């Protein structure tokens, strides 16, 4: 019976943290260890993605089979601005003078 779940897209609600949901495709069910293995895993609360994860049966509150829909879109824009590929920062030019003379040095 457990093998009939393999390949299904599911949304798994966890006990902790409260209202935590894990979405993925069932890739394995280990009845002896009471563990569900998911692949293409997405955490809607955080937007985090991982290739796979194991979920212990003792922390599962609910499992719902979801329609096989495309995965939620990935962010195309980075969270920080990027410089163009050809942007290079150059060090300031050397003026040949020290800004602060060493202690005890004579000023010329």
PDB file of C-alpha atoms in Angstrom:
ATOM      1  CA  UNK A   1       0.000   0.000   0.000  1.00  0.00           C
ATOM      2  CA  UNK A   2       2.779   2.463   0.865  1.00  0.00           C
ATOM      3  CA  UNK A   3       4.255   2.086  -2.613  1.00  0.00           C
ATOM      4  CA  UNK A   4       1.016   3.472  -4.090  1.00  0.00           C
ATOM      5  CA  UNK A   5       1.988   6.910  -2.707  1.00  0.00           C
ATOM      6  CA  UNK A   6       5.319   7.014  -4.564  1.00  0.00           C
ATOM      7  CA  UNK A   7       5.198   9.641  -7.311  1.00  0.00           C
ATOM      8  CA  UNK A   8       2.297  11.597  -5.813  1.00  0.00           C
ATOM      9  CA  UNK A   9       2.597  15.309  -5.095  1.00  0.00           C
ATOM     10  CA  UNK A  10       1.715  15.973  -1.468  1.00  0.00           C
ATOM     11  CA  UNK A  11       1.423  18.796   1.043  1.00  0.00           C
ATOM     12  CA  UNK A  12       2.499  17.595   4.485  1.00  0.00           C
ATOM     13  CA  UNK A  13       1.466  19.598   7.554  1.00  0.00           C
ATOM     14  CA  UNK A  14       3.889  19.254  10.465  1.00  0.00           C
ATOM     15  CA  UNK A  15       3.295  19.558  14.222  1.00  0.00           C
ATOM     16  CA  UNK A  16       6.255  21.845  14.766  1.00  0.00           C
ATOM     17  CA  UNK A  17       6.780  24.653  14.015  1.00  0.00           C
ATOM     18  CA  UNK A  18       3.039  25.407  14.072  1.00  0.00           C
ATOM     19  CA  UNK A  19       1.390  25.461  10.658  1.00  0.00           C
ATOM     20  CA  UNK A  20       4.587  24.341   8.919  1.00  0.00           C
ATOM     21  CA  UNK A  21       3.894  22.810   5.520  1.00  0.00           C
ATOM     22  CA  UNK A  22       6.255  20.826   3.305  1.00  0.00           C
ATOM     23  CA  UNK A  23       5.338  20.303  -0.358  1.00  0.00           C
ATOM     24  CA  UNK A  24       7.022  17.656  -2.485  1.00  0.00           C
ATOM     25  CA  UNK A  25       6.804  14.439  -4.460  1.00  0.00           C
ATOM     26  CA  UNK A  26       6.799  11.181  -2.509  1.00  0.00           C
ATOM     27  CA  UNK A  27       9.885   9.193  -3.463  1.00  0.00           C
ATOM     28  CA  UNK A  28       9.726   6.619  -0.693  1.00  0.00           C
ATOM     29  CA  UNK A  29       7.819   5.355   2.328  1.00  0.00           C
ATOM     30  CA  UNK A  30       9.655   3.382   4.997  1.00  0.00           C
ATOM     31  CA  UNK A  31       6.957   1.720   7.089  1.00  0.00           C
ATOM     32  CA  UNK A  32       9.424   0.139   9.514  1.00  0.00           C
ATOM     33  CA  UNK A  33      10.950   3.551  10.350  1.00  0.00           C
ATOM     34  CA  UNK A  34       7.666   5.474   9.851  1.00  0.00           C
ATOM     35  CA  UNK A  35       9.465   7.879   7.519  1.00  0.00           C
ATOM     36  CA  UNK A  36       8.264   9.641   4.393  1.00  0.00           C
ATOM     37  CA  UNK A  37      10.881  10.653   1.810  1.00  0.00           C
ATOM     38  CA  UNK A  38      10.095  13.597  -0.460  1.00  0.00           C
ATOM     39  CA  UNK A  39      11.930  14.996  -3.480  1.00  0.00           C
ATOM     40  CA  UNK A  40      11.689  18.433  -5.140  1.00  0.00           C
ATOM     41  CA  UNK A  41      10.814  19.816  -1.714  1.00  0.00           C
ATOM     42  CA  UNK A  42       9.406  23.318  -1.210  1.00  0.00           C
ATOM     43  CA  UNK A  43       8.720  25.049   2.115  1.00  0.00           C
ATOM     44  CA  UNK A  44       5.973  27.631   1.344  1.00  0.00           C
ATOM     45  CA  UNK A  45       6.390  29.471   4.666  1.00  0.00           C
ATOM     46  CA  UNK A  46      10.020  30.351   3.922  1.00  0.00           C
ATOM     47  CA  UNK A  47      10.339  29.887   0.153  1.00  0.00           C
ATOM     48  CA  UNK A  48      13.242  27.487   0.802  1.00  0.00           C
ATOM     49  CA  UNK A  49      13.857  24.566  -1.585  1.00  0.00           C
ATOM     50  CA  UNK A  50      15.845  21.373  -1.136  1.00  0.00           C
ATOM     51  CA  UNK A  51      16.313  18.408  -3.477  1.00  0.00           C
ATOM     52  CA  UNK A  52      14.959  15.915  -0.919  1.00  0.00           C
ATOM     53  CA  UNK A  53      14.122  15.419   2.734  1.00  0.00           C
ATOM     54  CA  UNK A  54      12.924  12.759   5.150  1.00  0.00           C
ATOM     55  CA  UNK A  55       9.893  13.477   7.315  1.00  0.00           C
ATOM     56  CA  UNK A  56       9.359  11.412  10.447  1.00  0.00           C
ATOM     57  CA  UNK A  57       5.818  10.116  10.744  1.00  0.00           C
ATOM     58  CA  UNK A  58       5.587  11.166  14.392  1.00  0.00           C
ATOM     59  CA  UNK A  59       5.661  14.875  13.439  1.00  0.00           C
ATOM     60  CA  UNK A  60       3.124  14.665  10.593  1.00  0.00           C
ATOM     61  CA  UNK A  61      -0.280  16.173  11.378  1.00  0.00           C
ATOM     62  CA  UNK A  62      -1.855  15.837   7.934  1.00  0.00           C
ATOM     63  CA  UNK A  63      -1.018  14.737   4.390  1.00  0.00           C
ATOM     64  CA  UNK A  64      -2.962  15.969   1.380  1.00  0.00           C
ATOM     65  CA  UNK A  65      -2.464  14.772  -2.167  1.00  0.00           C
ATOM     66  CA  UNK A  66      -2.104  17.842  -4.368  1.00  0.00           C
ATOM     67  CA  UNK A  67      -2.621  18.143  -8.103  1.00  0.00           C
ATOM     68  CA  UNK A  68       0.565  17.729 -10.088  1.00  0.00           C
ATOM     69  CA  UNK A  69       1.003  21.396 -10.827  1.00  0.00           C
ATOM     70  CA  UNK A  70       4.179  23.131 -11.857  1.00  0.00           C
ATOM     71  CA  UNK A  71       6.438  24.016  -8.960  1.00  0.00           C
ATOM     72  CA  UNK A  72       6.013  27.518  -7.541  1.00  0.00           C
ATOM     73  CA  UNK A  73       8.085  30.027  -9.496  1.00  0.00           C
ATOM     74  CA  UNK A  74      11.643  30.626  -8.425  1.00  0.00           C
ATOM     75  CA  UNK A  75      12.797  34.139  -7.784  1.00  0.00           C
ATOM     76  CA  UNK A  76      14.513  35.344 -10.913  1.00  0.00           C
ATOM     77  CA  UNK A  77      15.894  38.473  -9.306  1.00  0.00           C
ATOM     78  CA  UNK A  78      18.524  38.183  -6.594  1.00  0.00           C
ATOM     79  CA  UNK A  79      17.735  39.716  -3.207  1.00  0.00           C
ATOM     80  CA  UNK A  80      20.590  42.193  -3.741  1.00  0.00           C
ATOM     81  CA  UNK A  81      21.491  44.389  -6.729  1.00  0.00           C
ATOM     82  CA  UNK A  82      24.105  43.006  -9.074  1.00  0.00           C
ATOM     83  CA  UNK A  83      26.770  44.914 -10.898  1.00  0.00           C
ATOM     84  CA  UNK A  84      27.026  44.412 -14.654  1.00  0.00           C
ATOM     85  CA  UNK A  85      29.443  41.666 -15.710  1.00  0.00           C
ATOM     86  CA  UNK A  86      31.935  44.238 -17.023  1.00  0.00           C
ATOM     87  CA  UNK A  87      31.894  46.327 -13.824  1.00  0.00           C
ATOM     88  CA  UNK A  88      35.305  46.358 -12.148  1.00  0.00           C
ATOM     89  CA  UNK A  89      36.249  48.388  -9.113  1.00  0.00           C
ATOM     90  CA  UNK A  90      39.691  49.932  -9.374  1.00  0.00           C
ATOM     91  CA  UNK A  91      41.765  51.043  -6.372  1.00  0.00           C
ATOM     92  CA  UNK A  92      42.256  54.792  -5.983  1.00  0.00           C
ATOM     93  CA  UNK A  93      45.357  56.131  -7.747  1.00  0.00           C
ATOM     94  CA  UNK A  94      48.562  56.398  -5.700  1.00  0.00           C
ATOM     95  CA  UNK A  95      49.469  60.051  -5.128  1.00  0.00           C
ATOM     96  CA  UNK A  96      52.972  59.453  -3.803  1.00  0.00           C
ATOM     97  CA  UNK A  97      52.276  61.281  -0.543  1.00  0.00           C
ATOM     98  CA  UNK A  98      51.407  59.862   2.811  1.00  0.00           C
ATOM     99  CA  UNK A  99      48.234  61.201   4.326  1.00  0.00           C
ATOM    100  CA  UNK A 100      49.643  61.110   7.880  1.00  0.00           C
ATOM    101  CA  UNK A 101      53.404  61.225   8.479  1.00  0.00           C
ATOM    102  CA  UNK A 102      54.820  58.690  10.947  1.00  0.00           C
ATOM    103  CA  UNK A 103      55.364  59.888  14.505  1.00  0.00           C
ATOM    104  CA  UNK A 104      58.683  61.673  14.856  1.00  0.00           C
ATOM    105  CA  UNK A 105      59.149  62.150  11.115  1.00  0.00           C
ATOM    106  CA  UNK A 106      60.336  65.489   9.845  1.00  0.00           C
ATOM    107  CA  UNK A 107      58.081  67.356   7.496  1.00  0.00           C
ATOM    108  CA  UNK A 108      59.973  68.463   4.373  1.00  0.00           C
TER     109      UNK A 108
END
